[in-house]
Amino acid sequence: MKDCPIPEGYDAGRIRASLEAAFKERGYSGAVSSITAYGDQTQTPVHILQGLLSTGVSVAHIRSESTNYIMYRDIVEWRGQNPPPATMMIISDQVMGGDFSWDLARLQQRSQYNLFIARSKAHRFLSVLPTSAIWLWEKILEDSNNNGIEIISSPLAMVLCCKSCNFDCQSPKKFRKHLSSYKHARQESVCPQRTQINLVTETWGRNYAATPEYATAKILVWWNMFDCPIPEGYDAHRVRPSLEEAFKKLGYSGPVSITAYGDLNHTPEHLLRGLSSSGVGLAHTIFDVTYNRMYKDLLYGPASNSTPTNLMVIANADTLQAFSTSLVRQLQAQKHNLFLAYSSRPYKMFVMLPSAEWLWHSLLDVSEKTKYVLQKCTSESDRGGESSAMFYCKLCRDGPGPDYRSLDNLRTHLSSEEHAQKESGITAFFQLKMKNRNKSSLAQYDRKHRQQWRQASFFFI
Ligand SMILES: [Zn+2]
Ligand SMILES: [Zn+2]
């Protein structure tokens, strides 16, 4: 009620009917099982309280600055008591880009509810939360006003509750009397409720054992070798078994497909042989386009269907932050499971909720202690060797592109005239872009400072 109040002159008794009409328009015809209105009720007139109660809306009083805290606490509690599938509607400005958004997006990735939102203003940015509908609060109320919906009294016993004192009653007069009592004022002053919401997912662990749905599902790995290179002196054959061993420890045994993105013209031959002979696919890119090519492959490649799949991205924290909004939406829409590995710990927690995350170097070290796995997994006859890997040039062809089938074929392509032209065209484009960016930064600096300089030098003359 703080973000989305009842408009002046609006009949509070219509609220439930308005919401049900909006749901009905989307094909949800069932009765709404419970509605609770949160806000500072000290100034809410008795007839509005009565109107809300009469159609089955419970009312909760909380001082204005603690409204978000109490409301979010109750949402989390409700989720705990009502496992999905279930539908929840949040009428607040805190969901899209507000106080609730980060934690709620992570909660939704663990257990997904059908989510409806109403808010006071429209925003243009892409939210991290996929929703079933987003409405403007006033529009819901207006529409129902125009459609002349029927108001039905609710037989449900609704309550008026003071969240500061844990006091509840069913009489609006008694409730107002409580809110203006000495005891209530003392309680709010001595033991005020918190103002910051409790981020419940902040303390969640980092690595979870596989759930049955994903334990044998395939594992697709996108690895940015610019961000997370093979450490100096490390045997490239060991990358795949190290990853497989880490997956196995958590109970994942599905087939693993790894694609390494890097500048293959500047990667030592023994590393390329080591990777490809152990079944790691290779994709040639240059630094400036790697993020773009990985992003496209991730969103539109083999993970773009809804067969349960484990996705893993190996990159630095900034790249992962940049991926996060789209990735979270994809994970929720297609119900995929996520693993991450990064070169150094991110400075803030991701909005993506991976089932497992590792530091790149410690992930590679896993196989140090388990050399027997290494021998088993890297034997070419076991793995199918190079024949199971794929070889792409991501500069000449975006998307899946032709598979060159062997390292030698790919190398022939990479040294061809056709490829050289394409690569130098892309490089020149990025150089020009950088030059223009520098130019515009200089011009911006000039606009800000030249006048000041002129005035200062005039003064000193
Ligand atoms: Zn109270
Ligand atoms: Zn090429």
CSV table of C-alpha atoms and ligand atoms in Angstrom, one decimal:
chain,number,residue,atom,x,y,z
A,1,MET,CA,0.0,0.0,0.0
A,2,LYS,CA,3.1,2.2,0.4
A,3,ASP,CA,4.1,1.9,-3.3
A,4,CYS,CA,0.6,1.1,-4.6
A,5,PRO,CA,-2.0,2.8,-2.5
A,6,ILE,CA,-5.8,2.7,-2.9
A,7,PRO,CA,-6.5,5.8,-5.1
A,8,GLU,CA,-8.5,8.7,-3.6
A,9,GLY,CA,-12.3,7.9,-3.9
A,10,TYR,CA,-11.8,4.3,-4.9
A,11,ASP,CA,-14.0,1.8,-3.2
A,12,ALA,CA,-11.8,-0.5,-1.2
A,13,GLY,CA,-14.4,-3.2,-1.4
A,14,ARG,CA,-13.5,-3.6,-5.1
A,15,ILE,CA,-9.9,-4.6,-4.7
A,16,ARG,CA,-10.3,-8.4,-4.6
A,17,ALA,CA,-12.8,-8.3,-7.5
A,18,SER,CA,-10.3,-6.2,-9.5
A,19,LEU,CA,-7.5,-8.6,-9.0
A,20,GLU,CA,-9.6,-11.6,-9.9
A,21,ALA,CA,-10.8,-9.9,-13.1
A,22,ALA,CA,-7.2,-9.2,-14.1
A,23,PHE,CA,-6.3,-12.9,-13.5
A,24,LYS,CA,-9.4,-14.0,-15.3
A,25,GLU,CA,-8.3,-12.0,-18.4
A,26,ARG,CA,-5.1,-14.1,-18.4
A,27,GLY,CA,-7.0,-17.3,-18.1
A,28,TYR,CA,-6.8,-17.9,-14.4
A,29,SER,CA,-10.3,-18.4,-13.2
A,30,GLY,CA,-9.8,-19.8,-9.7
A,31,ALA,CA,-10.6,-17.6,-6.6
A,32,VAL,CA,-7.6,-15.9,-5.1
A,33,SER,CA,-6.9,-17.7,-1.9
A,34,SER,CA,-5.5,-14.9,0.2
A,35,ILE,CA,-4.7,-11.2,-0.1
A,36,THR,CA,-2.8,-9.2,2.5
A,37,ALA,CA,-2.4,-5.4,2.3
A,38,TYR,CA,0.8,-4.0,4.0
A,39,GLY,CA,1.3,-0.4,5.0
A,40,ASP,CA,1.1,2.2,7.7
A,41,GLN,CA,-2.5,2.0,8.7
A,42,THR,CA,-2.5,4.7,11.3
A,43,GLN,CA,-4.2,7.1,8.8
A,44,THR,CA,-6.3,4.5,7.0
A,45,PRO,CA,-10.0,5.4,7.6
A,46,VAL,CA,-12.3,2.9,9.2
A,47,HIS,CA,-14.5,2.6,6.1
A,48,ILE,CA,-11.5,1.5,4.0
A,49,LEU,CA,-10.4,-1.1,6.5
A,50,GLN,CA,-14.0,-2.3,6.6
A,51,GLY,CA,-14.1,-2.4,2.7
A,52,LEU,CA,-11.0,-4.4,2.5
A,53,LEU,CA,-12.1,-6.9,5.2
A,54,SER,CA,-15.6,-7.3,3.7
A,55,THR,CA,-14.2,-8.7,0.4
A,56,GLY,CA,-11.6,-10.9,2.1
A,57,VAL,CA,-8.4,-8.8,2.2
A,58,SER,CA,-6.4,-9.0,5.3
A,59,VAL,CA,-4.7,-5.8,6.5
A,60,ALA,CA,-1.3,-5.6,8.1
A,61,HIS,CA,0.0,-2.5,9.8
A,62,ILE,CA,3.7,-1.8,9.8
A,63,ARG,CA,5.5,1.6,10.1
A,64,SER,CA,6.4,2.8,6.6
A,65,GLU,CA,10.2,2.2,6.7
A,66,SER,CA,9.8,-1.4,7.7
A,67,THR,CA,7.1,-2.3,5.2
A,68,ASN,CA,9.5,-3.9,2.7
A,69,TYR,CA,11.2,-5.9,5.4
A,70,ILE,CA,7.9,-7.4,6.8
A,71,MET,CA,6.4,-7.9,3.4
A,72,TYR,CA,9.5,-9.8,2.1
A,73,ARG,CA,9.8,-11.8,5.3
A,74,ASP,CA,6.1,-13.0,4.9
A,75,ILE,CA,6.7,-13.8,1.2
A,76,VAL,CA,9.7,-16.0,2.1
A,77,GLU,CA,7.7,-17.6,4.9
A,78,TRP,CA,4.8,-18.3,2.5
A,79,ARG,CA,7.1,-19.9,0.0
A,80,GLY,CA,8.4,-22.2,2.7
A,81,GLN,CA,4.9,-23.3,3.6
A,82,ASN,CA,3.5,-23.6,0.0
A,83,PRO,CA,5.8,-25.5,-2.3
A,84,PRO,CA,5.4,-24.9,-6.1
A,85,PRO,CA,3.5,-25.2,-8.3
A,86,ALA,CA,1.7,-22.2,-6.9
A,87,THR,CA,1.0,-18.6,-8.0
A,88,MET,CA,2.0,-15.5,-6.2
A,89,MET,CA,1.3,-11.9,-7.0
A,90,ILE,CA,3.4,-9.1,-5.5
A,91,ILE,CA,1.9,-5.5,-5.7
A,92,SER,CA,5.0,-3.4,-5.1
A,93,ASP,CA,7.7,-1.4,-6.8
A,94,GLN,CA,10.4,-3.5,-5.1
A,95,VAL,CA,10.3,-6.5,-7.4
A,96,MET,CA,11.6,-5.1,-10.7
A,97,GLY,CA,14.9,-3.4,-9.8
A,98,GLY,CA,13.9,-2.7,-6.2
A,99,ASP,CA,14.8,-4.1,-2.8
A,100,PHE,CA,13.3,-7.6,-3.5
A,101,SER,CA,14.7,-8.2,-7.0
A,102,TRP,CA,18.2,-9.8,-6.3
A,103,ASP,CA,17.1,-12.2,-3.6
A,104,LEU,CA,13.7,-13.0,-5.2
A,105,ALA,CA,15.5,-13.8,-8.5
A,106,ARG,CA,17.7,-16.3,-6.7
A,107,LEU,CA,14.8,-17.8,-4.8
A,108,GLN,CA,13.0,-18.2,-8.1
A,109,GLN,CA,15.9,-20.1,-9.6
A,110,ARG,CA,15.8,-22.6,-6.7
A,111,SER,CA,12.0,-23.1,-6.6
A,112,GLN,CA,10.0,-21.5,-9.3
A,113,TYR,CA,6.6,-20.0,-8.7
A,114,ASN,CA,4.2,-18.5,-11.2
A,115,LEU,CA,4.8,-14.8,-10.6
A,116,PHE,CA,2.5,-11.9,-11.2
A,117,ILE,CA,3.5,-8.3,-10.6
A,118,ALA,CA,1.7,-5.0,-10.3
A,119,ARG,CA,3.6,-1.8,-9.8
A,120,SER,CA,3.0,1.9,-9.8
A,121,LYS,CA,5.2,2.9,-12.7
A,122,ALA,CA,6.4,1.2,-15.9
A,123,HIS,CA,10.2,0.6,-16.3
A,124,ARG,CA,11.9,-0.1,-19.6
A,125,PHE,CA,14.9,-2.2,-18.5
A,126,LEU,CA,15.0,-6.0,-18.9
A,127,SER,CA,14.2,-7.5,-15.6
A,128,VAL,CA,16.0,-10.6,-14.4
A,129,LEU,CA,12.7,-12.1,-13.3
A,130,PRO,CA,10.5,-13.9,-15.8
A,131,THR,CA,6.9,-13.2,-14.9
A,132,SER,CA,3.5,-14.4,-16.0
A,133,ALA,CA,2.2,-10.8,-16.2
A,134,ILE,CA,3.3,-7.3,-15.2
A,135,TRP,CA,0.5,-4.8,-14.7
A,136,LEU,CA,0.2,-1.2,-13.8
A,137,TRP,CA,-1.6,-1.0,-10.4
A,138,GLU,CA,-3.9,1.9,-11.4
A,139,LYS,CA,-4.7,0.1,-14.7
A,140,ILE,CA,-6.0,-3.0,-12.9
A,141,LEU,CA,-8.2,-0.8,-10.7
A,142,GLU,CA,-9.4,1.3,-13.7
A,143,ASP,CA,-10.2,-1.6,-15.9
A,144,SER,CA,-12.4,-3.3,-13.3
A,145,ASN,CA,-14.1,0.1,-12.6
A,146,ASN,CA,-15.1,0.3,-16.3
A,147,ASN,CA,-16.1,-3.3,-16.7
A,148,GLY,CA,-18.7,-3.0,-13.9
A,149,ILE,CA,-17.6,-6.1,-12.1
A,150,GLU,CA,-19.7,-7.5,-9.4
A,151,ILE,CA,-18.5,-7.2,-5.8
A,152,ILE,CA,-19.1,-10.3,-3.7
A,153,SER,CA,-18.7,-10.3,0.0
A,154,SER,CA,-16.2,-12.8,1.1
A,155,PRO,CA,-17.2,-15.4,3.6
A,156,LEU,CA,-13.5,-15.8,4.6
A,157,ALA,CA,-12.6,-14.6,8.1
A,158,MET,CA,-10.0,-11.9,7.4
A,159,VAL,CA,-7.8,-10.2,10.1
A,160,LEU,CA,-6.4,-6.9,10.8
A,161,CYS,CA,-2.9,-7.4,12.2
A,162,CYS,CA,-0.4,-5.0,13.8
A,163,LYS,CA,3.0,-6.4,12.8
A,164,SER,CA,4.8,-4.3,15.4
A,165,CYS,CA,2.9,-5.7,18.3
A,166,ASN,CA,1.7,-9.1,16.9
A,167,PHE,CA,-1.8,-7.9,17.7
A,168,ASP,CA,-4.7,-9.0,15.6
A,169,CYS,CA,-8.5,-8.5,15.6
A,170,GLN,CA,-11.4,-8.3,13.2
A,171,SER,CA,-13.0,-5.0,14.2
A,172,PRO,CA,-11.7,-2.0,12.3
A,173,LYS,CA,-12.6,0.3,15.2
A,174,LYS,CA,-10.7,-1.9,17.7
A,175,PHE,CA,-7.8,-2.0,15.3
A,176,ARG,CA,-7.7,1.8,14.9
A,177,LYS,CA,-7.9,2.1,18.7
A,178,HIS,CA,-4.9,-0.2,19.1
A,179,LEU,CA,-2.9,1.8,16.6
A,180,SER,CA,-3.4,5.0,18.5
A,181,SER,CA,-2.8,3.4,21.9
A,182,TYR,CA,0.2,4.2,24.2
A,183,LYS,CA,1.2,0.5,24.3
A,184,HIS,CA,1.5,0.4,20.4
A,185,ALA,CA,3.5,3.7,20.3
A,186,ARG,CA,5.8,2.4,22.9
A,187,GLN,CA,6.4,-1.0,21.1
A,188,GLU,CA,7.1,0.7,17.8
A,189,SER,CA,9.6,3.1,19.5
A,190,VAL,CA,11.3,0.6,21.7
A,191,CYS,CA,11.4,-2.5,19.4
A,192,PRO,CA,11.1,-1.2,15.9
A,193,GLN,CA,11.1,-3.8,13.1
A,194,ARG,CA,14.1,-3.8,10.8
A,195,THR,CA,14.2,-1.6,7.8
A,196,GLN,CA,16.5,-3.7,5.5
A,197,ILE,CA,15.1,-6.8,4.0
A,198,ASN,CA,16.7,-10.1,4.9
A,199,LEU,CA,18.5,-11.5,1.9
A,200,VAL,CA,17.9,-15.2,2.6
A,201,THR,CA,19.9,-16.5,-0.3
A,202,GLU,CA,23.1,-14.7,0.7
A,203,THR,CA,24.1,-17.4,3.1
A,204,TRP,CA,23.3,-20.3,0.8
A,205,GLY,CA,26.1,-22.7,0.2
A,206,ARG,CA,28.0,-22.8,-3.1
A,207,ASN,CA,28.1,-26.5,-4.1
A,208,TYR,CA,25.1,-28.8,-4.0
A,209,ALA,CA,24.8,-32.5,-4.7
A,210,ALA,CA,23.1,-33.3,-8.0
A,211,THR,CA,19.3,-33.8,-8.0
A,212,PRO,CA,17.9,-36.8,-9.8
A,213,GLU,CA,16.7,-34.7,-12.7
A,214,TYR,CA,20.2,-33.4,-13.5
A,215,ALA,CA,22.4,-36.2,-12.3
A,216,THR,CA,22.6,-38.0,-15.6
A,217,ALA,CA,21.7,-35.0,-17.9
A,218,LYS,CA,24.3,-33.8,-20.4
A,219,ILE,CA,26.8,-31.1,-19.3
A,220,LEU,CA,27.7,-28.4,-21.7
A,221,VAL,CA,30.7,-26.3,-20.9
A,222,TRP,CA,31.6,-22.9,-22.5
A,223,TRP,CA,35.2,-22.0,-21.6
A,224,ASN,CA,36.7,-18.5,-22.2
A,225,MET,CA,40.5,-19.2,-22.5
A,226,PHE,CA,41.3,-15.5,-22.5
A,227,ASP,CA,39.8,-15.1,-19.0
A,228,CYS,CA,40.8,-18.5,-17.7
A,229,PRO,CA,43.8,-19.7,-19.5
A,230,ILE,CA,45.6,-23.0,-19.0
A,231,PRO,CA,48.1,-22.4,-16.2
A,232,GLU,CA,51.8,-22.3,-17.1
A,233,GLY,CA,53.2,-25.9,-17.2
A,234,TYR,CA,49.8,-27.5,-16.8
A,235,ASP,CA,49.1,-30.5,-19.0
A,236,ALA,CA,46.2,-29.6,-21.3
A,237,HIS,CA,45.1,-33.3,-21.3
A,238,ARG,CA,44.2,-32.9,-17.7
A,239,VAL,CA,41.5,-30.2,-18.2
A,240,ARG,CA,38.7,-32.5,-19.2
A,241,PRO,CA,39.3,-35.2,-16.4
A,242,SER,CA,39.6,-32.4,-13.8
A,243,LEU,CA,36.2,-31.0,-14.7
A,244,GLU,CA,34.7,-34.5,-14.9
A,245,GLU,CA,36.1,-35.4,-11.5
A,246,ALA,CA,34.6,-32.2,-10.0
A,247,PHE,CA,31.2,-33.0,-11.5
A,248,LYS,CA,31.4,-36.6,-10.4
A,249,LYS,CA,32.1,-35.5,-6.8
A,250,LEU,CA,28.7,-33.8,-6.7
A,251,GLY,CA,27.0,-36.7,-8.4
A,252,TYR,CA,26.8,-35.6,-12.0
A,253,SER,CA,27.7,-38.3,-14.4
A,254,GLY,CA,26.1,-37.1,-17.7
A,255,PRO,CA,28.1,-36.8,-21.0
A,256,VAL,CA,30.4,-33.7,-20.9
A,257,SER,CA,30.9,-31.5,-23.9
A,258,ILE,CA,33.5,-28.7,-23.6
A,259,THR,CA,34.1,-25.9,-26.0
A,260,ALA,CA,37.2,-23.7,-25.5
A,261,TYR,CA,37.1,-20.2,-27.0
A,262,GLY,CA,40.5,-18.6,-27.7
A,263,ASP,CA,42.9,-17.2,-30.2
A,264,LEU,CA,44.0,-20.5,-31.6
A,265,ASN,CA,46.6,-18.9,-33.9
A,266,HIS,CA,48.4,-17.8,-30.8
A,267,THR,CA,47.9,-20.9,-28.6
A,268,PRO,CA,50.9,-23.3,-28.5
A,269,GLU,CA,50.5,-26.4,-30.6
A,270,HIS,CA,51.0,-28.8,-27.6
A,271,LEU,CA,48.0,-27.2,-25.8
A,272,LEU,CA,45.8,-27.5,-28.8
A,273,ARG,CA,46.8,-31.1,-29.3
A,274,GLY,CA,46.3,-31.9,-25.6
A,275,LEU,CA,42.8,-30.3,-25.6
A,276,SER,CA,41.6,-31.8,-28.8
A,277,SER,CA,42.9,-35.3,-28.2
A,278,SER,CA,41.1,-35.4,-24.9
A,279,GLY,CA,37.8,-34.4,-26.6
A,280,VAL,CA,37.7,-30.7,-25.9
A,281,GLY,CA,36.2,-28.7,-28.8
A,282,LEU,CA,38.0,-25.6,-30.0
A,283,ALA,CA,36.5,-22.4,-31.2
A,284,HIS,CA,38.8,-19.7,-32.7
A,285,THR,CA,38.0,-16.1,-31.8
A,286,ILE,CA,39.8,-12.9,-31.0
A,287,PHE,CA,39.6,-11.2,-27.6
A,288,ASP,CA,37.1,-8.5,-28.7
A,289,VAL,CA,34.5,-10.9,-30.0
A,290,THR,CA,34.8,-13.8,-27.5
A,291,TYR,CA,32.1,-12.5,-25.2
A,292,ASN,CA,29.7,-11.9,-28.0
A,293,ARG,CA,30.3,-15.4,-29.6
A,294,MET,CA,30.0,-17.3,-26.3
A,295,TYR,CA,26.9,-15.3,-25.4
A,296,LYS,CA,25.2,-16.2,-28.7
A,297,ASP,CA,26.2,-19.9,-28.5
A,298,LEU,CA,25.0,-20.1,-24.9
A,299,LEU,CA,21.6,-18.5,-25.6
A,300,TYR,CA,20.9,-19.9,-29.1
A,301,GLY,CA,23.0,-23.0,-29.3
A,302,PRO,CA,22.3,-26.5,-28.0
A,303,ALA,CA,21.0,-25.3,-24.7
A,304,SER,CA,18.1,-23.4,-26.3
A,305,ASN,CA,15.6,-26.2,-25.7
A,306,SER,CA,14.1,-27.4,-22.5
A,307,THR,CA,15.6,-30.9,-22.1
A,308,PRO,CA,17.1,-30.7,-18.6
A,309,THR,CA,20.8,-29.7,-19.2
A,310,ASN,CA,23.7,-28.7,-17.0
A,311,LEU,CA,25.3,-25.6,-18.3
A,312,MET,CA,28.7,-24.4,-17.2
A,313,VAL,CA,30.4,-21.1,-18.0
A,314,ILE,CA,34.1,-20.6,-17.3
A,315,ALA,CA,35.1,-17.0,-17.5
A,316,ASN,CA,36.1,-14.0,-15.3
A,317,ALA,CA,33.6,-12.5,-12.9
A,318,ASP,CA,32.9,-9.4,-15.1
A,319,THR,CA,32.0,-11.6,-18.1
A,320,LEU,CA,29.7,-13.7,-15.9
A,321,GLN,CA,28.1,-10.5,-14.4
A,322,ALA,CA,27.5,-9.3,-18.0
A,323,PHE,CA,25.8,-12.6,-18.9
A,324,SER,CA,23.7,-12.8,-15.8
A,325,THR,CA,20.4,-11.2,-16.7
A,326,SER,CA,20.0,-13.2,-19.9
A,327,LEU,CA,21.3,-16.4,-18.4
A,328,VAL,CA,18.9,-16.2,-15.4
A,329,ARG,CA,16.0,-15.7,-17.7
A,330,GLN,CA,17.1,-18.7,-19.8
A,331,LEU,CA,17.7,-20.9,-16.9
A,332,GLN,CA,14.2,-20.2,-15.5
A,333,ALA,CA,12.5,-20.5,-18.8
A,334,GLN,CA,14.1,-23.8,-19.8
A,335,LYS,CA,14.8,-25.1,-16.3
A,336,HIS,CA,18.5,-25.7,-16.9
A,337,ASN,CA,21.1,-26.2,-14.1
A,338,LEU,CA,24.1,-23.9,-13.9
A,339,PHE,CA,27.8,-24.3,-12.9
A,340,LEU,CA,30.3,-21.5,-12.9
A,341,ALA,CA,34.1,-21.3,-12.7
A,342,TYR,CA,35.9,-18.0,-12.5
A,343,SER,CA,39.5,-16.8,-12.4
A,344,SER,CA,39.0,-14.9,-9.1
A,345,ARG,CA,36.2,-14.6,-6.6
A,346,PRO,CA,33.5,-12.1,-7.7
A,347,TYR,CA,33.4,-8.9,-5.6
A,348,LYS,CA,29.7,-9.3,-5.2
A,349,MET,CA,27.4,-12.3,-5.4
A,350,PHE,CA,25.8,-13.1,-8.8
A,351,VAL,CA,22.1,-12.8,-9.3
A,352,MET,CA,22.5,-16.2,-11.0
A,353,LEU,CA,22.2,-19.1,-8.7
A,354,PRO,CA,24.6,-21.8,-9.7
A,355,SER,CA,24.4,-25.3,-8.2
A,356,ALA,CA,28.1,-25.4,-8.1
A,357,GLU,CA,30.9,-22.8,-8.5
A,358,TRP,CA,34.7,-23.1,-8.5
A,359,LEU,CA,37.8,-21.1,-8.7
A,360,TRP,CA,39.4,-22.0,-12.0
A,361,HIS,CA,42.8,-22.9,-10.6
A,362,SER,CA,41.4,-25.0,-7.8
A,363,LEU,CA,39.1,-26.8,-10.3
A,364,LEU,CA,42.2,-27.8,-12.3
A,365,ASP,CA,44.0,-29.0,-9.2
A,366,VAL,CA,41.3,-31.5,-8.4
A,367,SER,CA,43.0,-34.1,-10.7
A,368,GLU,CA,46.4,-33.7,-8.8
A,369,LYS,CA,45.1,-36.0,-6.1
A,370,THR,CA,43.2,-38.3,-8.4
A,371,LYS,CA,45.7,-39.3,-11.2
A,372,TYR,CA,44.0,-42.6,-11.7
A,373,VAL,CA,41.0,-40.8,-13.1
A,374,LEU,CA,43.2,-38.8,-15.4
A,375,GLN,CA,44.7,-42.0,-16.9
A,376,LYS,CA,41.3,-43.5,-17.4
A,377,CYS,CA,39.7,-40.4,-19.0
A,378,THR,CA,42.4,-39.3,-21.2
A,379,SER,CA,43.0,-42.6,-22.9
A,380,GLU,CA,42.1,-41.8,-26.5
A,381,SER,CA,40.4,-45.1,-27.2
A,382,ASP,CA,38.0,-44.4,-24.2
A,383,ARG,CA,37.1,-40.9,-25.2
A,384,GLY,CA,37.2,-41.3,-29.0
A,385,GLY,CA,40.0,-38.8,-28.9
A,386,GLU,CA,39.9,-36.0,-31.4
A,387,SER,CA,37.0,-37.5,-33.2
A,388,SER,CA,34.6,-36.4,-30.4
A,389,ALA,CA,35.8,-32.8,-30.4
A,390,MET,CA,34.5,-30.1,-32.7
A,391,PHE,CA,36.5,-27.4,-34.4
A,392,TYR,CA,35.0,-24.0,-35.2
A,393,CYS,CA,36.1,-20.6,-36.5
A,394,LYS,CA,33.8,-18.2,-34.8
A,395,LEU,CA,35.1,-15.2,-36.8
A,396,CYS,CA,34.1,-16.4,-40.3
A,397,ARG,CA,30.8,-17.9,-39.1
A,398,ASP,CA,28.7,-16.8,-36.2
A,399,GLY,CA,26.5,-19.5,-34.5
A,400,PRO,CA,27.2,-23.2,-35.1
A,401,GLY,CA,29.2,-22.7,-38.3
A,402,PRO,CA,31.0,-25.5,-40.1
A,403,ASP,CA,32.8,-28.1,-38.0
A,404,TYR,CA,36.3,-28.6,-39.4
A,405,ARG,CA,36.4,-32.0,-37.8
A,406,SER,CA,40.1,-32.0,-37.0
A,407,LEU,CA,42.7,-29.7,-35.7
A,408,ASP,CA,44.7,-29.9,-38.9
A,409,ASN,CA,41.7,-28.9,-41.0
A,410,LEU,CA,41.0,-26.0,-38.7
A,411,ARG,CA,44.6,-24.9,-38.8
A,412,THR,CA,44.5,-25.0,-42.6
A,413,HIS,CA,41.4,-22.7,-42.5
A,414,LEU,CA,43.0,-20.4,-40.0
A,415,SER,CA,46.0,-19.9,-42.3
A,416,SER,CA,43.9,-19.3,-45.4
A,417,GLU,CA,43.6,-16.0,-47.2
A,418,GLU,CA,39.8,-16.0,-46.8
A,419,HIS,CA,40.2,-16.2,-43.0
A,420,ALA,CA,43.0,-13.7,-42.8
A,421,GLN,CA,40.8,-11.1,-44.6
A,422,LYS,CA,37.9,-11.7,-42.2
A,423,GLU,CA,40.0,-11.5,-39.1
A,424,SER,CA,41.8,-8.4,-40.1
A,425,GLY,CA,38.4,-6.8,-41.0
A,426,ILE,CA,37.1,-7.5,-37.5
A,427,THR,CA,40.3,-6.3,-35.9
A,428,ALA,CA,40.3,-3.1,-37.9
A,429,PHE,CA,36.6,-2.5,-36.9
A,430,PHE,CA,37.5,-2.8,-33.2
A,431,GLN,CA,40.5,-0.6,-33.5
A,432,LEU,CA,38.4,2.1,-35.2
A,433,LYS,CA,35.8,1.7,-32.5
A,434,MET,CA,38.4,2.2,-29.8
A,435,LYS,CA,39.8,5.2,-31.6
A,436,ASN,CA,36.4,6.8,-31.8
A,437,ARG,CA,35.7,6.1,-28.2
A,438,ASN,CA,39.0,7.8,-27.2
A,439,LYS,CA,38.2,10.8,-29.4
A,440,SER,CA,34.8,11.2,-27.9
A,441,SER,CA,36.2,11.0,-24.3
A,442,LEU,CA,38.7,13.7,-25.2
A,443,ALA,CA,36.0,15.9,-26.7
A,444,GLN,CA,33.9,15.4,-23.6
A,445,TYR,CA,36.8,16.4,-21.4
A,446,ASP,CA,37.4,19.5,-23.5
A,447,ARG,CA,33.8,20.6,-23.2
A,448,LYS,CA,33.9,20.3,-19.4
A,449,HIS,CA,37.4,21.8,-18.8
A,450,ARG,CA,38.4,24.2,-21.6
A,451,GLN,CA,36.3,27.0,-20.4
A,452,GLN,CA,37.6,26.7,-16.8
A,453,TRP,CA,41.2,26.7,-18.1
A,454,ARG,CA,40.6,29.8,-20.2
A,455,GLN,CA,39.1,31.6,-17.2
A,456,ALA,CA,41.8,30.5,-14.9
A,457,SER,CA,44.6,31.6,-17.3
A,458,PHE,CA,42.9,35.0,-17.9
A,459,PHE,CA,42.8,35.5,-14.1
A,460,PHE,CA,46.5,34.9,-13.6
A,461,ILE,CA,47.6,37.2,-16.5
B,1,ZN,ZN,0.7,-2.4,17.5
B,2,ZN,ZN,37.9,-18.2,-40.1
